[in-house]
Every structure is written in C-alpha cells, then in structure tokens.
C-alpha cells in the first residue's frame, strides 16, 4: 500500500489529508482521480486527524500531492 499526502489550497486556508491506495497507483493517477471527482461533485469530504471537512469543490484553488510513502507491514 502507498500513503499519499494531499494538500488542498484555498484563498486563505490549506487542508491536508492522507489517502491510502494500492502499490500500482502513482501521483499522476491520484491527482487525475481527485480532479475528476471535484469536477463531478460540488462538495467533497476531506478526512484528516483534525476531523472531517465538507468543502466546496469550486473554492479549491490548487491540489498538490506532497508525499508518497510505501507502507510496510
């Protein structure tokens, strides 16, 4: 499994979340998946250690994948 840290940038705020995907997923695939999800849905749910956020997709200015780690059992 891989763990990605995704950063959503707004005008005056930045929210990060960790997403776990399979080993065959790379940064470009995940970024494409997130952008397509934001195009289809007006609101998305972002979960992180501070809680759950329901964010308006139209307010997101920039999406960036910060880290990619391979999780070892």
Coordinates of N, CA and C in Angstrom, one line a residue:
X1 N 0.8 -1.2 0.0 CA 0.0 0.0 0.0 C 0.9 1.2 0.0
X2 N 0.4 2.3 -0.6 CA 1.0 3.6 -0.6 C 0.2 4.6 0.1
X3 N 0.8 5.5 0.9 CA 0.2 6.6 1.5 C 0.6 7.9 0.9
X4 N -0.4 8.7 0.4 CA -0.2 10.0 -0.2 C -0.7 11.1 0.7
X5 N 0.0 12.2 0.8 CA -0.4 13.4 1.5 C -0.9 14.4 0.4
X6 N -2.2 14.7 0.5 CA -2.8 15.6 -0.5 C -3.1 16.9 0.2
X7 N -2.7 18.0 -0.5 CA -2.9 19.3 0.0 C -3.9 20.1 -0.9
X8 N -5.0 20.6 -0.2 CA -6.0 21.4 -0.9 C -5.8 22.8 -0.5
X9 N -5.5 23.7 -1.5 CA -5.3 25.1 -1.2 C -6.5 26.0 -1.6
X10 N -6.9 26.8 -0.6 CA -8.0 27.8 -0.8 C -7.4 29.2 -0.8
X11 N -8.2 30.2 -0.8 CA -7.7 31.6 -0.8 C -6.9 31.9 0.5
X12 N -7.5 31.4 1.6 CA -6.9 31.8 2.9 C -6.7 30.6 3.8
X13 N -6.7 29.4 3.3 CA -6.6 28.2 4.1 C -6.0 27.0 3.3
X14 N -5.3 26.1 4.0 CA -4.8 24.9 3.4 C -5.2 23.7 4.2
X15 N -5.8 22.7 3.6 CA -6.3 21.5 4.3 C -5.5 20.3 3.7
X16 N -5.0 19.5 4.5 CA -4.3 18.3 4.0 C -5.0 17.0 4.5
X17 N -4.8 16.0 3.7 CA -5.4 14.6 4.1 C -4.4 13.6 3.6
X18 N -4.5 12.4 4.3 CA -3.7 11.3 3.9 C -4.6 10.3 3.2
X19 N -4.2 9.8 2.0 CA -5.0 8.8 1.2 C -4.2 7.6 1.0
X20 N -4.7 6.4 1.3 CA -4.0 5.2 1.1 C -4.6 4.5 -0.1
X21 N -3.7 4.1 -1.0 CA -4.0 3.5 -2.3 C -3.1 2.2 -2.5
X22 N -3.4 1.5 -3.5 CA -2.5 0.3 -3.8 C -1.2 0.7 -4.4
X23 N -0.3 -0.3 -4.5 CA 1.1 0.0 -4.9 C 1.1 0.4 -6.4
X24 N 0.1 0.0 -7.2 CA 0.1 0.3 -8.6 C -0.3 1.8 -8.9
X25 N -0.7 2.6 -7.9 CA -1.2 3.9 -8.1 C 0.0 4.9 -8.0
X26 N 0.1 5.8 -8.9 CA 1.2 6.8 -8.8 C 0.6 8.2 -8.6
X27 N 1.4 9.2 -8.4 CA 0.9 10.6 -8.1 C 0.0 11.1 -9.2
X28 N 0.4 10.9 -10.4 CA -0.4 11.5 -11.5 C -1.8 10.8 -11.6
X29 N -1.9 9.5 -11.3 CA -3.2 8.9 -11.3 C -4.1 9.4 -10.2
X30 N -3.5 9.5 -9.0 CA -4.3 10.0 -7.9 C -4.7 11.5 -8.1
X31 N -3.8 12.3 -8.7 CA -4.2 13.7 -8.9 C -5.3 13.8 -10.0
X32 N -5.2 12.9 -11.0 CA -6.3 12.9 -12.0 C -7.6 12.5 -11.4
X33 N -7.6 11.5 -10.5 CA -8.8 11.0 -9.8 C -9.4 12.0 -9.0
X34 N -8.6 12.8 -8.2 CA -9.1 13.9 -7.4 C -9.7 15.0 -8.2
X35 N -9.1 15.4 -9.3 CA -9.6 16.5 -10.1 C -10.9 16.0 -10.8
X36 N -11.0 14.8 -11.3 CA -12.2 14.3 -11.8 C -13.3 14.3 -10.8
X37 N -13.0 13.9 -9.6 CA -14.0 13.8 -8.5 C -14.5 15.2 -8.2
X38 N -13.6 16.2 -8.2 CA -14.0 17.6 -7.9 C -14.8 18.2 -9.1
X39 N -14.6 17.7 -10.3 CA -15.4 18.2 -11.5 C -16.8 17.6 -11.4
X40 N -16.9 16.4 -10.9 CA -18.3 15.7 -10.9 C -19.1 16.2 -9.7
X41 N -18.5 16.5 -8.6 CA -19.2 16.8 -7.3 C -19.0 18.2 -6.9
X42 N -20.1 18.8 -6.4 CA -20.0 20.2 -6.0 C -19.3 20.3 -4.6
X43 N -19.5 19.2 -3.8 CA -18.8 19.2 -2.5 C -18.1 17.8 -2.3
X44 N -16.9 17.9 -1.7 CA -16.2 16.7 -1.4 C -15.9 16.6 0.1
X45 N -15.7 15.4 0.7 CA -15.4 15.3 2.1 C -13.9 15.0 2.2
X46 N -13.2 15.7 3.0 CA -11.8 15.6 3.3 C -11.7 15.1 4.8
X47 N -11.0 14.0 5.0 CA -10.8 13.5 6.3 C -9.4 13.6 6.7
X48 N -9.1 14.2 7.9 CA -7.8 14.2 8.4 C -7.8 14.1 9.9
X49 N -6.7 14.2 10.6 CA -6.6 14.0 12.0 C -7.3 15.1 12.8
X50 N -7.7 16.2 12.2 CA -8.4 17.3 12.8 C -9.9 17.1 12.7
X51 N -10.4 16.2 11.9 CA -11.8 16.0 11.7 C -12.2 15.8 10.2
X52 N -13.5 15.9 10.0 CA -14.0 15.8 8.6 C -14.4 17.2 8.1
X53 N -14.0 17.5 6.9 CA -14.4 18.7 6.3 C -15.3 18.5 5.0
X54 N -16.3 19.2 4.9 CA -17.1 19.2 3.7 C -16.7 20.5 3.0
X55 N -16.0 20.3 1.9 CA -15.5 21.5 1.2 C -16.2 21.7 -0.2
X56 N -16.4 22.9 -0.6 CA -16.9 23.2 -1.9 C -15.8 23.1 -2.9
X57 N -16.0 22.3 -3.9 CA -15.0 22.0 -4.9 C -14.6 23.2 -5.7
X58 N -15.6 24.2 -5.8 CA -15.3 25.4 -6.6 C -14.4 26.3 -5.9
X59 N -14.2 26.2 -4.6 CA -13.3 27.1 -3.8 C -11.9 26.6 -3.8
X60 N -11.6 25.4 -4.2 CA -10.3 24.9 -4.2 C -9.5 25.5 -5.3
X61 N -8.4 26.1 -5.0 CA -7.6 26.8 -6.0 C -6.5 25.9 -6.6
X62 N -6.0 25.0 -5.7 CA -4.8 24.2 -6.1 C -4.8 22.9 -5.4
X63 N -4.5 21.8 -6.0 CA -4.4 20.5 -5.4 C -3.0 20.0 -5.7
X64 N -2.3 19.5 -4.6 CA -0.9 19.1 -4.7 C -0.7 17.8 -3.9
X65 N 0.0 16.8 -4.5 CA 0.3 15.6 -3.8 C 1.7 15.9 -3.2
X66 N 1.8 16.0 -1.9 CA 3.0 16.4 -1.2 C 4.0 15.2 -1.0
X67 N 3.5 14.1 -0.4 CA 4.4 13.0 -0.1 C 3.8 11.7 -0.7
X68 N 4.7 10.8 -0.9 CA 4.3 9.4 -1.3 C 5.2 8.4 -0.6
X69 N 4.5 7.6 0.3 CA 5.3 6.6 1.1 C 4.7 5.3 0.9
X70 N 5.6 4.3 0.8 CA 5.2 2.9 0.7 C 5.1 2.4 2.1
X71 N 3.9 1.8 2.5 CA 3.6 1.3 3.8 C 4.1 -0.2 3.8
X72 N 4.8 -0.5 4.9 CA 5.3 -1.9 5.0 C 4.6 -2.5 6.2
X73 N 4.2 -3.7 6.1 CA 3.5 -4.4 7.2 C 4.5 -5.1 8.1

